[in-house]
Amino acid sequence: TMKPLVSSALVILARVWFTLCFTVTVVIVRAVVELIHNLPVFSQQKKERLSMKAFCYGLKALLISQLQLKIYCDESQSQASWDKIRSNIKSRRATVLMVNHTSRLDGLLTAMIAPADVIKRSRSYVSSFVFEIPIFGGIVSRIGHRPVHFKSDADGFFSVDKDKQMKEFVKMSSFLKHNHGILVYCPEGTINKHPKKLLSFRRGSFKHASSLRAEMWSLTFVNNNLAWPRKIALGGLPAPIFYSIKLLTEAADGSPKQLAASSQEQMQAQLDELIHSSEEFRKGYPGPFRNVSLESRFYAAFQVFTVLMYFKHGMMALASVLSFLPALILTVSDMEASKIPQHTRPKHRSTEFWLTYWLSFGIMSVAEQSAELSEKIAGYPLLKMGFFLWCIHPGTRGARRIFQQIHRWVKMIQPAEVGDRD
């Protein structure tokens, strides 16, 4: 009798936790995106890419915190597919990525699992009502997605305002052609009530692929509808989620009608195979909260702490914690790694890197206390988090750049040695 009660309690807890994390993620990403779009130094295209990247990283952090969601795929095949899509960007080829639509989670999960450098060049068509959702709608508009102007909000009604939609089509075509972008969309056009069988693909959605002879890919998910059912406002239910990504054609050749028919046939076969694999797996599935790695537990615990800190003490306290605690843990870890013999030593940051980071942290801490920067500068907590993220992130290594710049200045002002001194 206790087992069903415990299971029900865990499901409720999982949904509450997902709602809290999703809310905090959307609020923070919205603030970061707004900050990016108010910087005059970037072009509109650059602002959209940076905003999309911020959105992507926010969703990846959200996924890490959700221990009740387990993602499964053929990792080697998936990695090879993403690498191939990356090569399209370098070779300046348009790419189309189609996703089966069974849940509101589909688009979010695509950003969660795809590499950030792929997502930042991706755009999608989204129903126009999404742009009107408070806070979240502002993110969608600023990352460059285009609206679909349906004439009615009725379920299953696909008729669009042709004049408005033609303008959006031209804008999307220009993006795909001149920016070597990736179009990500759901060709079914609506959430499918019967996830095992694809709905008829909308032919109009294949006009971009046909006109640009784009490379076409399919991304299929299974069990998204269990994690976020169609009829509930917010998901987060425990579920094992499976996905596969597959190349359909290297160059779209044919009319939109022909492409829709052939793509649906191939994608249905891919979905059938994935469903079979998932059903075989679920026979021995241990449950959503079993076999969770220590790293995942740590991230989840840290995000629980982050959410509580945000609601209890606000953004400034959160910024201070996030700029101090992760860096402290990494510093200790790298100090321990430096004691290991060099030939067996894992990759770590140098002593100079951390010396510069903590020097910057100290200077900023003194400045914000003495000059009351948090009160004088609008959005200071976000600027602070952004600066220290830039300092510590492996892709930017800002602290290393600061150290190198300081080293150059010291060498410039240091008097040249004339000769040996006694």
Short mmCIF file of C-alpha atoms in Angstrom, two decimals:
data_model
loop_
_atom_site.label_atom_id
_atom_site.label_comp_id
_atom_site.label_asym_id
_atom_site.label_seq_id
_atom_site.Cartn_x
_atom_site.Cartn_y
_atom_site.Cartn_z
CA THR A 1 0.00 0.00 0.00
CA MET A 2 2.91 2.34 0.60
CA LYS A 3 4.49 1.87 -2.83
CA PRO A 4 1.72 3.61 -4.85
CA LEU A 5 1.69 6.48 -2.35
CA VAL A 6 5.45 6.93 -2.60
CA SER A 7 5.28 6.77 -6.41
CA SER A 8 2.49 9.38 -6.50
CA ALA A 9 4.43 11.63 -4.12
CA LEU A 10 7.55 11.36 -6.30
CA VAL A 11 5.55 12.24 -9.43
CA ILE A 12 4.07 15.32 -7.73
CA LEU A 13 7.50 16.31 -6.41
CA ALA A 14 9.01 15.87 -9.89
CA ARG A 15 6.38 18.13 -11.47
CA VAL A 16 6.80 20.80 -8.80
CA TRP A 17 10.58 20.65 -9.20
CA PHE A 18 10.34 20.90 -12.99
CA THR A 19 7.98 23.88 -12.71
CA LEU A 20 10.32 25.70 -10.30
CA CYS A 21 13.42 25.03 -12.40
CA PHE A 22 11.67 25.89 -15.66
CA THR A 23 10.39 29.17 -14.20
CA VAL A 24 13.81 30.20 -12.87
CA THR A 25 15.49 29.21 -16.16
CA VAL A 26 13.04 31.24 -18.25
CA VAL A 27 13.34 34.32 -16.00
CA ILE A 28 17.16 34.25 -16.02
CA VAL A 29 17.41 33.57 -19.77
CA ARG A 30 14.88 36.33 -20.47
CA ALA A 31 17.00 38.80 -18.49
CA VAL A 32 20.22 37.71 -20.26
CA VAL A 33 18.57 37.91 -23.68
CA GLU A 34 17.22 41.39 -22.89
CA LEU A 35 20.71 42.49 -21.84
CA ILE A 36 22.23 41.14 -25.08
CA HIS A 37 19.68 42.97 -27.22
CA ASN A 38 20.41 46.26 -25.45
CA LEU A 39 24.11 46.12 -26.28
CA PRO A 40 24.72 48.51 -29.21
CA VAL A 41 28.01 46.87 -30.26
CA PHE A 42 26.38 43.78 -31.81
CA SER A 43 24.47 43.43 -35.06
CA GLN A 44 20.93 42.02 -34.99
CA GLN A 45 22.20 38.71 -36.35
CA LYS A 46 24.86 38.48 -33.64
CA LYS A 47 22.32 39.34 -30.95
CA GLU A 48 20.01 36.56 -32.11
CA ARG A 49 22.85 34.01 -32.15
CA LEU A 50 24.04 34.97 -28.67
CA SER A 51 20.46 34.91 -27.39
CA MET A 52 19.88 31.48 -28.91
CA LYS A 53 23.09 30.22 -27.30
CA ALA A 54 22.04 31.60 -23.90
CA PHE A 55 18.66 29.89 -24.30
CA CYS A 56 20.37 26.63 -25.27
CA TYR A 57 22.71 26.65 -22.25
CA GLY A 58 19.81 27.50 -19.95
CA LEU A 59 17.82 24.51 -21.21
CA LYS A 60 20.85 22.19 -20.93
CA ALA A 61 21.21 23.25 -17.28
CA LEU A 62 17.48 22.60 -16.80
CA LEU A 63 17.84 19.08 -18.23
CA ILE A 64 20.75 18.27 -15.90
CA SER A 65 18.58 19.13 -12.91
CA GLN A 66 15.75 16.79 -13.93
CA LEU A 67 16.78 13.40 -12.54
CA GLN A 68 13.36 11.97 -13.41
CA LEU A 69 14.07 12.39 -17.14
CA LYS A 70 16.47 9.82 -18.60
CA ILE A 71 17.64 10.40 -22.19
CA TYR A 72 18.76 7.44 -24.30
CA CYS A 73 20.23 7.31 -27.81
CA ASP A 74 22.95 5.68 -29.90
CA GLU A 75 25.66 8.11 -28.81
CA SER A 76 28.22 7.36 -31.54
CA GLN A 77 25.61 7.62 -34.30
CA SER A 78 24.15 10.78 -32.77
CA GLN A 79 27.56 12.44 -32.48
CA ALA A 80 28.42 11.58 -36.10
CA SER A 81 25.11 13.11 -37.22
CA TRP A 82 25.68 16.37 -35.36
CA ASP A 83 29.23 16.53 -36.79
CA LYS A 84 27.78 16.14 -40.28
CA ILE A 85 25.35 19.00 -39.64
CA ARG A 86 28.26 21.10 -38.37
CA SER A 87 30.11 20.43 -41.63
CA ASN A 88 27.09 21.81 -43.54
CA ILE A 89 27.51 25.10 -41.69
CA LYS A 90 31.18 25.27 -42.68
CA SER A 91 30.41 24.35 -46.30
CA ARG A 92 27.60 26.96 -46.37
CA ARG A 93 24.75 24.58 -47.06
CA ALA A 94 21.18 25.03 -45.85
CA THR A 95 19.90 22.29 -43.56
CA VAL A 96 16.40 21.22 -42.53
CA LEU A 97 15.80 19.25 -39.32
CA MET A 98 12.29 17.81 -38.88
CA VAL A 99 10.98 16.73 -35.46
CA ASN A 100 7.94 14.57 -34.69
CA HIS A 101 5.47 16.48 -32.52
CA THR A 102 3.94 14.64 -29.54
CA SER A 103 4.48 17.13 -26.71
CA ARG A 104 5.33 20.72 -25.80
CA LEU A 105 8.65 19.29 -24.69
CA ASP A 106 9.78 18.51 -28.29
CA GLY A 107 11.27 21.89 -29.18
CA LEU A 108 12.82 22.41 -25.75
CA LEU A 109 14.37 18.95 -25.75
CA THR A 110 15.83 19.51 -29.22
CA ALA A 111 17.76 22.50 -27.82
CA MET A 112 18.73 20.46 -24.76
CA ILE A 113 20.36 17.59 -26.68
CA ALA A 114 21.79 19.39 -29.73
CA PRO A 115 25.24 21.05 -29.62
CA ALA A 116 25.11 24.77 -28.83
CA ASP A 117 27.04 25.71 -32.00
CA VAL A 118 24.31 23.98 -34.05
CA ILE A 119 21.42 25.50 -32.10
CA LYS A 120 22.75 29.07 -32.38
CA ARG A 121 22.35 28.83 -36.17
CA SER A 122 18.90 27.27 -35.96
CA ARG A 123 15.55 28.97 -36.42
CA SER A 124 12.02 27.64 -36.32
CA TYR A 125 8.41 28.44 -37.08
CA VAL A 126 6.31 28.83 -33.94
CA SER A 127 2.58 29.44 -33.57
CA SER A 128 1.98 33.18 -33.17
CA PHE A 129 0.26 32.76 -29.77
CA VAL A 130 3.59 31.61 -28.25
CA PHE A 131 5.01 35.10 -28.83
CA GLU A 132 2.29 36.47 -26.53
CA ILE A 133 3.19 34.25 -23.55
CA PRO A 134 4.58 36.50 -20.77
CA ILE A 135 8.39 36.37 -20.39
CA PHE A 136 8.79 33.24 -22.54
CA GLY A 137 7.34 34.96 -25.61
CA GLY A 138 10.01 37.64 -25.33
CA ILE A 139 12.71 34.99 -25.53
CA VAL A 140 11.13 33.36 -28.61
CA SER A 141 10.95 36.67 -30.49
CA ARG A 142 14.52 37.67 -29.65
CA ILE A 143 16.16 34.40 -30.70
CA GLY A 144 14.88 34.86 -34.24
CA HIS A 145 12.01 32.38 -34.55
CA ARG A 146 9.27 33.26 -37.03
CA PRO A 147 5.53 33.16 -36.24
CA VAL A 148 2.92 31.04 -37.99
CA HIS A 149 -0.23 33.14 -38.43
CA PHE A 150 -3.11 30.67 -38.17
CA LYS A 151 -6.56 32.02 -38.97
CA SER A 152 -8.04 30.09 -36.06
CA ASP A 153 -6.85 28.65 -32.73
CA ALA A 154 -9.12 25.60 -33.13
CA ASP A 155 -7.42 22.23 -32.71
CA GLY A 156 -6.56 20.70 -36.10
CA PHE A 157 -7.21 23.94 -38.00
CA PHE A 158 -4.19 24.63 -40.25
CA SER A 159 -5.38 27.44 -42.52
CA VAL A 160 -2.98 30.42 -42.34
CA ASP A 161 -3.12 34.09 -43.28
CA LYS A 162 -1.31 33.83 -46.63
CA ASP A 163 -0.25 37.49 -46.85
CA LYS A 164 1.30 37.55 -43.38
CA GLN A 165 2.84 34.12 -43.81
CA MET A 166 4.47 35.03 -47.12
CA LYS A 167 6.41 37.81 -45.35
CA GLU A 168 7.64 35.32 -42.75
CA PHE A 169 8.57 32.85 -45.50
CA VAL A 170 10.72 35.49 -47.24
CA LYS A 171 12.51 36.37 -43.97
CA MET A 172 13.20 32.71 -43.17
CA SER A 173 14.41 32.02 -46.74
CA SER A 174 16.82 34.94 -46.50
CA PHE A 175 18.18 33.63 -43.19
CA LEU A 176 18.68 30.09 -44.52
CA LYS A 177 20.30 31.29 -47.75
CA HIS A 178 22.61 34.03 -46.50
CA ASN A 179 23.44 32.74 -43.01
CA HIS A 180 23.75 29.04 -43.89
CA GLY A 181 21.17 28.40 -41.22
CA ILE A 182 19.27 25.37 -39.99
CA LEU A 183 15.48 25.22 -40.11
CA VAL A 184 14.06 23.15 -37.25
CA TYR A 185 10.34 22.48 -37.38
CA CYS A 186 7.55 19.94 -36.85
CA PRO A 187 6.05 19.02 -40.25
CA GLU A 188 2.90 17.60 -38.60
CA GLY A 189 1.92 21.14 -37.61
CA THR A 190 0.21 20.18 -34.33
CA ILE A 191 0.69 17.92 -31.31
CA ASN A 192 -0.10 14.36 -32.31
CA LYS A 193 -2.70 12.58 -30.14
CA HIS A 194 -1.47 9.19 -31.37
CA PRO A 195 2.35 9.26 -30.99
CA LYS A 196 3.02 5.93 -32.71
CA LYS A 197 1.71 7.07 -36.11
CA LEU A 198 2.76 10.35 -37.71
CA LEU A 199 0.10 12.79 -38.86
CA SER A 200 0.07 13.84 -42.51
CA PHE A 201 2.94 16.24 -43.18
CA ARG A 202 1.99 19.75 -44.26
CA ARG A 203 3.27 20.28 -47.81
CA GLY A 204 3.84 24.01 -47.41
CA SER A 205 6.51 23.40 -44.79
CA PHE A 206 8.69 21.73 -47.44
CA LYS A 207 8.96 24.80 -49.70
CA HIS A 208 12.22 25.91 -48.08
CA ALA A 209 13.87 22.52 -48.54
CA SER A 210 12.70 22.31 -52.15
CA SER A 211 13.79 25.82 -53.17
CA LEU A 212 17.22 25.62 -51.48
CA ARG A 213 17.89 21.94 -52.21
CA ALA A 214 18.65 21.63 -48.51
CA GLU A 215 20.04 18.61 -46.73
CA MET A 216 17.16 17.01 -44.82
CA TRP A 217 17.37 15.32 -41.42
CA SER A 218 14.79 13.78 -39.11
CA LEU A 219 14.89 13.81 -35.30
CA THR A 220 12.41 11.43 -33.72
CA PHE A 221 11.49 11.24 -30.03
CA VAL A 222 9.64 8.55 -28.10
CA ASN A 223 7.95 9.13 -24.71
CA ASN A 224 8.07 12.95 -24.74
CA ASN A 225 4.30 12.73 -24.35
CA LEU A 226 4.78 10.82 -21.08
CA ALA A 227 7.12 13.46 -19.66
CA TRP A 228 4.87 16.33 -20.73
CA PRO A 229 1.34 15.16 -21.67
CA ARG A 230 -0.59 17.19 -24.19
CA LYS A 231 -3.35 18.33 -21.86
CA ILE A 232 -1.31 19.62 -18.92
CA ALA A 233 0.21 23.11 -18.69
CA LEU A 234 3.66 22.07 -17.39
CA GLY A 235 5.33 18.68 -17.49
CA GLY A 236 8.22 17.08 -15.68
CA LEU A 237 6.73 13.61 -15.15
CA PRO A 238 9.23 10.73 -14.80
CA ALA A 239 9.91 9.02 -18.14
CA PRO A 240 12.68 7.35 -20.15
CA ILE A 241 13.02 9.37 -23.37
CA PHE A 242 14.53 7.93 -26.55
CA TYR A 243 15.64 9.77 -29.66
CA SER A 244 17.40 9.11 -32.94
CA ILE A 245 18.65 11.43 -35.66
CA LYS A 246 18.88 10.32 -39.27
CA LEU A 247 19.86 11.77 -42.65
CA LEU A 248 16.93 11.58 -45.11
CA THR A 249 18.51 13.14 -48.20
CA GLU A 250 21.66 15.12 -48.92
CA ALA A 251 19.90 17.41 -51.42
CA ALA A 252 16.14 17.89 -51.47
CA ASP A 253 15.05 17.12 -55.02
CA GLY A 254 11.39 17.35 -55.98
CA SER A 255 8.24 19.31 -55.29
CA PRO A 256 7.06 20.03 -51.73
CA LYS A 257 4.35 17.38 -52.21
CA GLN A 258 6.89 14.71 -53.20
CA LEU A 259 9.27 15.66 -50.40
CA ALA A 260 6.44 15.53 -47.84
CA ALA A 261 5.42 12.02 -48.91
CA SER A 262 8.94 10.56 -49.03
CA SER A 263 10.00 12.23 -45.76
CA GLN A 264 6.93 10.95 -43.92
CA GLU A 265 7.55 7.40 -45.12
CA GLN A 266 11.21 7.45 -44.00
CA MET A 267 10.45 9.16 -40.71
CA GLN A 268 7.66 6.70 -39.87
CA ALA A 269 10.08 3.79 -40.43
CA GLN A 270 12.60 5.50 -38.15
CA LEU A 271 9.91 6.07 -35.51
CA ASP A 272 8.75 2.43 -35.68
CA GLU A 273 12.31 1.21 -35.13
CA LEU A 274 12.80 3.57 -32.19
CA ILE A 275 9.49 2.52 -30.60
CA HIS A 276 10.51 -1.14 -30.87
CA SER A 277 13.88 -0.41 -29.23
CA SER A 278 12.24 1.57 -26.43
CA GLU A 279 9.72 -1.18 -25.69
CA GLU A 280 12.49 -3.76 -25.47
CA PHE A 281 14.43 -1.48 -23.13
CA ARG A 282 11.48 -0.73 -20.85
CA LYS A 283 11.04 -4.42 -19.98
CA GLY A 284 14.10 -4.14 -17.75
CA TYR A 285 13.81 -0.42 -16.94
CA PRO A 286 14.79 0.07 -13.27
CA GLY A 287 12.81 3.29 -12.80
CA PRO A 288 13.53 7.01 -13.18
CA PHE A 289 15.33 7.48 -9.86
CA ARG A 290 17.58 4.40 -10.04
CA ASN A 291 21.20 4.26 -11.24
CA VAL A 292 21.61 8.04 -11.10
CA SER A 293 25.28 9.05 -11.39
CA LEU A 294 27.04 10.91 -8.58
CA GLU A 295 27.69 13.83 -10.94
CA SER A 296 23.96 14.12 -11.75
CA ARG A 297 23.07 14.01 -8.06
CA PHE A 298 25.60 16.80 -7.39
CA TYR A 299 24.22 19.00 -10.18
CA ALA A 300 20.67 18.41 -8.98
CA ALA A 301 21.58 19.26 -5.37
CA PHE A 302 23.39 22.39 -6.53
CA GLN A 303 20.38 23.50 -8.56
CA VAL A 304 18.05 22.89 -5.62
CA PHE A 305 20.31 25.17 -3.62
CA THR A 306 20.33 27.72 -6.48
CA VAL A 307 16.54 27.82 -6.76
CA LEU A 308 16.10 28.19 -3.00
CA MET A 309 18.74 30.92 -2.91
CA TYR A 310 16.98 32.80 -5.72
CA PHE A 311 13.57 32.75 -4.05
CA LYS A 312 14.91 33.40 -0.56
CA HIS A 313 17.53 36.13 -1.13
CA GLY A 314 17.11 37.35 -4.72
CA MET A 315 19.32 37.74 -7.78
CA MET A 316 22.27 39.51 -6.10
CA ALA A 317 22.83 36.73 -3.58
CA LEU A 318 22.49 34.16 -6.35
CA ALA A 319 25.10 35.99 -8.46
CA SER A 320 27.54 36.00 -5.52
CA VAL A 321 27.07 32.29 -4.85
CA LEU A 322 27.39 31.28 -8.51
CA SER A 323 30.57 33.30 -8.99
CA PHE A 324 32.16 31.88 -5.82
CA LEU A 325 31.10 28.28 -5.11
CA PRO A 326 31.71 26.57 -8.52
CA ALA A 327 35.06 28.35 -8.88
CA LEU A 328 36.10 27.27 -5.38
CA ILE A 329 35.30 23.62 -6.14
CA LEU A 330 37.20 23.74 -9.46
CA THR A 331 40.18 25.48 -7.83
CA VAL A 332 40.50 22.74 -5.19
CA SER A 333 40.09 20.08 -7.88
CA ASP A 334 42.83 21.61 -10.06
CA MET A 335 45.18 22.01 -7.07
CA GLU A 336 44.78 18.29 -6.35
CA ALA A 337 45.34 17.46 -10.04
CA SER A 338 48.59 19.47 -10.10
CA LYS A 339 50.10 17.03 -7.54
CA ILE A 340 49.67 14.09 -9.92
CA PRO A 341 52.65 13.16 -12.17
CA GLN A 342 52.44 15.07 -15.46
CA HIS A 343 52.13 12.02 -17.76
CA THR A 344 49.02 10.81 -15.88
CA ARG A 345 47.65 14.22 -14.95
CA PRO A 346 44.11 15.11 -16.16
CA LYS A 347 43.61 18.38 -18.01
CA HIS A 348 43.31 21.28 -15.57
CA ARG A 349 43.59 25.05 -15.38
CA SER A 350 46.93 26.63 -14.42
CA THR A 351 47.82 28.36 -11.16
CA GLU A 352 48.05 31.67 -13.04
CA PHE A 353 44.48 31.16 -14.30
CA TRP A 354 43.07 30.79 -10.81
CA LEU A 355 45.30 33.55 -9.39
CA THR A 356 43.82 35.96 -11.95
CA TYR A 357 40.28 34.71 -11.36
CA TRP A 358 40.40 35.22 -7.60
CA LEU A 359 42.16 38.58 -8.02
CA SER A 360 39.31 39.69 -10.31
CA PHE A 361 36.77 38.30 -7.84
CA GLY A 362 38.39 40.20 -4.97
CA ILE A 363 38.58 43.50 -6.86
CA MET A 364 34.94 43.25 -7.96
CA SER A 365 33.81 42.32 -4.43
CA VAL A 366 35.55 45.35 -2.93
CA ALA A 367 34.24 47.62 -5.70
CA GLU A 368 30.63 46.51 -5.35
CA GLN A 369 30.71 46.98 -1.58
CA SER A 370 32.42 50.38 -1.58
CA ALA A 371 30.74 51.87 -4.65
CA GLU A 372 27.36 50.12 -4.20
CA LEU A 373 27.43 48.96 -7.82
CA SER A 374 24.36 46.77 -7.42
CA GLU A 375 22.24 49.86 -6.74
CA LYS A 376 23.82 52.16 -9.32
CA ILE A 377 24.02 49.79 -12.31
CA ALA A 378 20.83 48.28 -13.68
CA GLY A 379 21.14 44.54 -14.16
CA TYR A 380 24.40 44.38 -12.21
CA PRO A 381 23.84 40.79 -10.90
CA LEU A 382 23.50 39.53 -14.49
CA LEU A 383 26.59 41.48 -15.56
CA LYS A 384 28.51 39.98 -12.65
CA MET A 385 27.44 36.41 -13.50
CA GLY A 386 28.21 37.02 -17.17
CA PHE A 387 31.69 38.35 -16.39
CA PHE A 388 32.67 35.45 -14.16
CA LEU A 389 31.17 32.93 -16.58
CA TRP A 390 33.35 34.49 -19.29
CA CYS A 391 36.35 34.20 -16.95
CA ILE A 392 35.83 30.53 -16.10
CA HIS A 393 34.20 28.98 -19.18
CA PRO A 394 36.50 26.59 -21.13
CA GLY A 395 35.40 28.15 -24.42
CA THR A 396 36.42 31.70 -23.47
CA ARG A 397 38.94 31.36 -20.59
CA GLY A 398 38.63 35.05 -19.82
CA ALA A 399 40.80 34.82 -16.71
CA ARG A 400 43.69 33.62 -18.87
CA ARG A 401 43.22 36.57 -21.21
CA ILE A 402 43.22 39.00 -18.28
CA PHE A 403 46.43 37.43 -16.94
CA GLN A 404 48.11 37.70 -20.35
CA GLN A 405 47.08 41.35 -20.67
CA ILE A 406 48.37 42.20 -17.17
CA HIS A 407 51.61 40.39 -17.99
CA ARG A 408 52.06 42.53 -21.13
CA TRP A 409 51.48 45.75 -19.17
CA VAL A 410 54.01 44.72 -16.51
CA LYS A 411 56.62 44.00 -19.18
CA MET A 412 55.97 47.37 -20.84
CA ILE A 413 56.48 49.40 -17.65
CA GLN A 414 59.33 47.26 -16.31
CA PRO A 415 62.68 49.06 -16.88
CA ALA A 416 65.03 47.24 -19.22
CA GLU A 417 68.04 45.71 -17.50
CA VAL A 418 71.26 47.39 -18.67
CA GLY A 419 73.64 44.80 -17.36
CA ASP A 420 74.38 42.44 -14.51
CA ARG A 421 74.13 43.86 -11.03
CA ASP A 422 76.18 42.79 -8.06
#
